[in-house]
Short mmCIF file of C-alpha atoms in Angstrom, two decimals:
data_model
loop_
_atom_site.label_atom_id
_atom_site.label_comp_id
_atom_site.label_asym_id
_atom_site.label_seq_id
_atom_site.Cartn_x
_atom_site.Cartn_y
_atom_site.Cartn_z
CA UNK A 1 10.51 -4.45 -17.88
CA UNK A 2 11.72 -2.21 -15.08
CA UNK A 3 10.23 -1.36 -11.69
CA UNK A 4 10.87 2.10 -10.29
CA UNK A 5 11.03 1.59 -6.55
CA UNK A 6 11.68 3.48 -3.30
CA UNK A 7 13.01 2.09 -0.04
CA UNK A 8 10.70 3.32 2.71
CA UNK A 9 7.44 4.37 1.05
CA UNK A 10 4.40 2.11 1.61
CA UNK A 11 3.16 1.79 -1.98
CA UNK A 12 6.48 0.50 -3.35
CA UNK A 13 6.67 -1.87 -0.39
CA UNK A 14 3.31 -3.30 -1.40
CA UNK A 15 4.68 -4.24 -4.83
CA UNK A 16 7.90 -5.66 -3.39
CA UNK A 17 5.89 -7.82 -0.99
CA UNK A 18 3.68 -9.01 -3.82
CA UNK A 19 6.70 -9.94 -5.94
CA UNK A 20 8.20 -11.78 -2.97
CA UNK A 21 4.98 -13.77 -2.49
CA UNK A 22 5.13 -14.68 -6.18
CA UNK A 23 8.85 -15.42 -6.20
CA UNK A 24 9.24 -13.04 -9.15
CA UNK A 25 12.32 -10.90 -9.78
CA UNK A 26 12.12 -7.67 -11.81
CA UNK A 27 14.88 -5.25 -12.71
CA UNK A 28 14.56 -2.29 -10.34
CA UNK A 29 15.73 1.29 -10.18
CA UNK A 30 15.55 3.02 -6.82
CA UNK A 31 14.17 6.55 -6.68
CA UNK A 32 15.46 8.63 -3.75
CA UNK A 33 12.32 10.27 -2.36
CA UNK A 34 14.15 12.10 0.40
CA UNK A 35 16.31 13.81 -2.21
CA UNK A 36 13.26 14.66 -4.32
CA UNK A 37 14.36 12.48 -7.24
CA UNK A 38 10.73 11.56 -7.96
CA UNK A 39 10.13 15.20 -8.92
CA UNK A 40 13.34 15.58 -10.90
CA UNK A 41 13.43 15.88 -14.67
CA UNK A 42 14.87 12.40 -15.21
CA UNK A 43 12.08 10.57 -13.39
CA UNK A 44 9.30 12.87 -14.60
CA UNK A 45 10.35 11.95 -18.14
CA UNK A 46 9.48 8.37 -17.22
CA UNK A 47 6.43 9.06 -15.05
CA UNK A 48 5.00 12.59 -15.31
CA UNK A 49 2.88 11.92 -12.20
CA UNK A 50 6.04 11.77 -10.12
CA UNK A 51 4.81 8.83 -8.06
CA UNK A 52 6.33 5.48 -7.17
CA UNK A 53 6.08 2.64 -7.80
CA UNK A 54 5.93 2.59 -11.59
CA UNK A 55 6.39 -0.38 -13.89
CA UNK A 56 7.75 0.33 -17.36
CA UNK A 57 7.02 -2.48 -19.80
CA UNK A 58 9.27 -3.41 -22.69
CA UNK A 59 6.83 -1.87 -25.19
CA UNK A 60 6.96 1.49 -23.40
CA UNK A 61 3.69 1.09 -21.50
CA UNK A 62 3.82 2.60 -18.01
CA UNK A 63 1.74 1.23 -15.12
CA UNK A 64 1.99 3.75 -12.30
CA UNK A 65 -0.32 2.44 -9.57
CA UNK A 66 0.63 -0.27 -7.09
CA UNK A 67 -2.51 -2.42 -7.25
CA UNK A 68 -2.52 -2.24 -11.05
CA UNK A 69 1.10 -3.38 -11.10
CA UNK A 70 0.22 -6.30 -8.84
CA UNK A 71 -2.74 -7.27 -11.01
CA UNK A 72 -0.48 -7.22 -14.05
CA UNK A 73 2.04 -9.50 -12.32
CA UNK A 74 -0.80 -11.78 -11.17
CA UNK A 75 -1.93 -12.19 -14.77
CA UNK A 76 1.58 -13.26 -15.78
CA UNK A 77 2.20 -15.43 -12.70
CA UNK A 78 -1.17 -16.69 -11.43
CA UNK A 79 0.25 -19.01 -8.76
CA UNK A 80 0.15 -18.57 -5.88
CA UNK A 81 -3.14 -16.77 -6.37
CA UNK A 82 -3.48 -13.61 -4.27
CA UNK A 83 -6.58 -12.02 -5.78
CA UNK A 84 -8.97 -14.97 -5.32
CA UNK A 85 -9.89 -17.90 -7.53
CA UNK A 86 -13.68 -18.09 -7.47
CA UNK A 87 -16.10 -15.27 -8.24
CA UNK A 88 -16.89 -15.03 -4.52
CA UNK A 89 -13.23 -14.89 -3.48
CA UNK A 90 -12.35 -12.32 -6.14
CA UNK A 91 -15.21 -10.08 -5.01
CA UNK A 92 -14.27 -10.36 -1.31
CA UNK A 93 -10.60 -9.64 -1.93
CA UNK A 94 -11.51 -6.64 -4.07
CA UNK A 95 -14.03 -5.31 -1.56
CA UNK A 96 -11.71 -5.59 1.41
CA UNK A 97 -8.73 -4.22 -0.51
CA UNK A 98 -10.71 -1.13 -1.47
CA UNK A 99 -11.94 -0.67 2.08
CA UNK A 100 -8.43 -1.03 3.48
CA UNK A 101 -7.09 1.48 0.97
CA UNK A 102 -9.90 4.00 1.49
CA UNK A 103 -10.39 3.77 5.25
CA UNK A 104 -7.05 2.54 6.58
CA UNK A 105 -4.29 3.63 4.25
CA UNK A 106 -6.29 6.76 3.44
CA UNK A 107 -6.47 7.65 7.13
CA UNK A 108 -2.73 7.22 7.56
CA UNK A 109 -2.03 9.33 4.48
CA UNK A 110 -4.34 12.13 5.66
CA UNK A 111 -2.57 12.29 9.02
CA UNK A 112 0.96 11.96 7.63
CA UNK A 113 0.72 14.52 4.84
CA UNK A 114 -1.15 17.14 6.82
CA UNK A 115 1.04 17.30 9.93
CA UNK A 116 4.55 16.50 8.67
CA UNK A 117 6.74 19.57 8.31
CA UNK A 118 8.44 17.99 5.32
CA UNK A 119 5.09 17.84 3.53
CA UNK A 120 4.28 21.55 3.57
CA UNK A 121 2.61 22.42 0.24
CA UNK A 122 2.63 18.69 -0.61
CA UNK A 123 -0.85 17.69 0.47
CA UNK A 124 -0.99 15.08 -2.29
CA UNK A 125 1.74 12.70 -3.44
CA UNK A 126 3.45 13.27 -6.73
CA UNK A 127 3.81 16.08 -9.23
CA UNK A 128 1.16 18.64 -8.24
CA UNK A 129 1.17 22.40 -7.88
CA UNK A 130 1.59 23.45 -4.22
CA UNK A 131 -1.28 21.98 -2.18
CA UNK A 132 -1.49 23.31 1.36
CA UNK A 133 -1.73 21.12 4.42
CA UNK A 134 -5.14 21.02 6.09
CA UNK A 135 -4.75 20.43 9.84
CA UNK A 136 -8.37 19.27 10.17
CA UNK A 137 -7.54 16.28 8.00
CA UNK A 138 -5.22 15.02 10.73
CA UNK A 139 -8.22 14.72 13.06
CA UNK A 140 -10.21 13.10 10.29
CA UNK A 141 -7.41 10.61 9.80
CA UNK A 142 -7.35 9.72 13.51
CA UNK A 143 -11.12 9.19 13.57
CA UNK A 144 -11.02 7.09 10.40
CA UNK A 145 -8.15 5.02 11.75
CA UNK A 146 -9.93 4.19 15.00
CA UNK A 147 -13.01 3.05 13.08
CA UNK A 148 -10.86 1.05 10.66
CA UNK A 149 -9.08 -0.78 13.48
CA UNK A 150 -12.41 -1.62 15.08
CA UNK A 151 -13.75 -2.96 11.77
CA UNK A 152 -10.71 -5.18 11.21
CA UNK A 153 -10.88 -6.45 14.78
CA UNK A 154 -14.52 -7.46 14.26
CA UNK A 155 -13.74 -9.07 10.90
CA UNK A 156 -10.80 -11.09 12.25
CA UNK A 157 -12.66 -12.55 15.22
CA UNK A 158 -12.38 -16.30 14.75
CA UNK A 159 -10.52 -16.17 11.45
CA UNK A 160 -6.88 -16.05 10.32
CA UNK A 161 -7.11 -13.80 7.26
CA UNK A 162 -9.17 -10.78 6.32
CA UNK A 163 -10.98 -11.39 3.04
CA UNK A 164 -11.00 -15.15 2.47
CA UNK A 165 -9.72 -18.29 4.19
CA UNK A 166 -6.25 -17.90 2.66
CA UNK A 167 -3.71 -15.08 2.74
CA UNK A 168 -4.61 -12.65 -0.02
CA UNK A 169 -3.79 -9.26 -1.48
CA UNK A 170 -6.16 -7.75 1.08
CA UNK A 171 -3.94 -8.98 3.92
CA UNK A 172 -0.83 -7.72 2.17
CA UNK A 173 -2.46 -4.30 1.70
CA UNK A 174 -3.61 -4.18 5.32
CA UNK A 175 -0.14 -5.03 6.64
CA UNK A 176 1.31 -2.13 4.66
CA UNK A 177 -1.41 0.19 6.00
CA UNK A 178 -0.99 -0.87 9.65
CA UNK A 179 2.79 -0.64 9.51
CA UNK A 180 2.61 2.77 7.83
CA UNK A 181 0.22 4.06 10.49
CA UNK A 182 2.53 2.87 13.24
CA UNK A 183 5.67 4.22 11.56
CA UNK A 184 4.09 7.65 11.20
CA UNK A 185 2.79 7.62 14.81
CA UNK A 186 -0.88 7.63 13.82
CA UNK A 187 -1.31 4.42 15.83
CA UNK A 188 0.81 4.50 18.98
CA UNK A 189 -1.07 1.97 21.09
CA UNK A 190 -1.37 -1.79 21.20
CA UNK A 191 -3.46 -3.45 18.53
CA UNK A 192 -6.60 -5.25 19.77
CA UNK A 193 -6.16 -9.01 20.21
CA UNK A 194 -7.52 -10.44 16.95
CA UNK A 195 -5.81 -7.76 14.89
CA UNK A 196 -2.56 -8.22 16.83
CA UNK A 197 -2.63 -11.97 16.19
CA UNK A 198 -3.27 -11.36 12.48
CA UNK A 199 -0.45 -8.80 12.38
CA UNK A 200 1.95 -11.34 13.87
CA UNK A 201 0.92 -13.96 11.29
CA UNK A 202 1.25 -11.56 8.38
CA UNK A 203 4.55 -10.14 9.63
CA UNK A 204 6.01 -13.63 9.98
CA UNK A 205 5.72 -14.25 6.26
CA UNK A 206 9.07 -13.79 4.46
CA UNK A 207 7.46 -11.29 2.09
CA UNK A 208 6.87 -8.85 4.97
CA UNK A 209 10.56 -7.99 4.94
CA UNK A 210 10.67 -7.14 1.26
#
């Protein structure tokens, strides 16, 4: 199988971090987003959505969503477990991952795509007709982000990890979201204390540099 990857984008980073946590190596092909290679004919022949990451299996099946790729890898390499072992853990990891994606990563994406001059007519990622930027979504993103940070700070009071007692896919997803928000200047201040301590723990893991 082959993983179509990109250096700086958050969703490909999520998969690389997951693979690093698992100690799994997959053949990779880098897609140059800055050059628009994800919207070129060669890549669209592989993934008509024009998004990365994408995992092409040996039988021709394409998995073109980061969490789905990670779940596929988890099924092949269950240890260390990152999606939870018990019914309770699985539910908590899923719930927090969805919340992080919707409220945190979603907020950062709203702000980034609707104020970046390089994203004019690219309001959504991938192979879409021109979709105009909506400046009001930048304000929505800022409001969502502030609420998201407050929710994580409350959740992390007195605990090391977000969803369960061990590092999980929810923590990995949150680290990608927080780092993306900071890289795109959505969050320019100091993180509150519990969240800052969690961020330091998560960033110290070798997988954070993947």
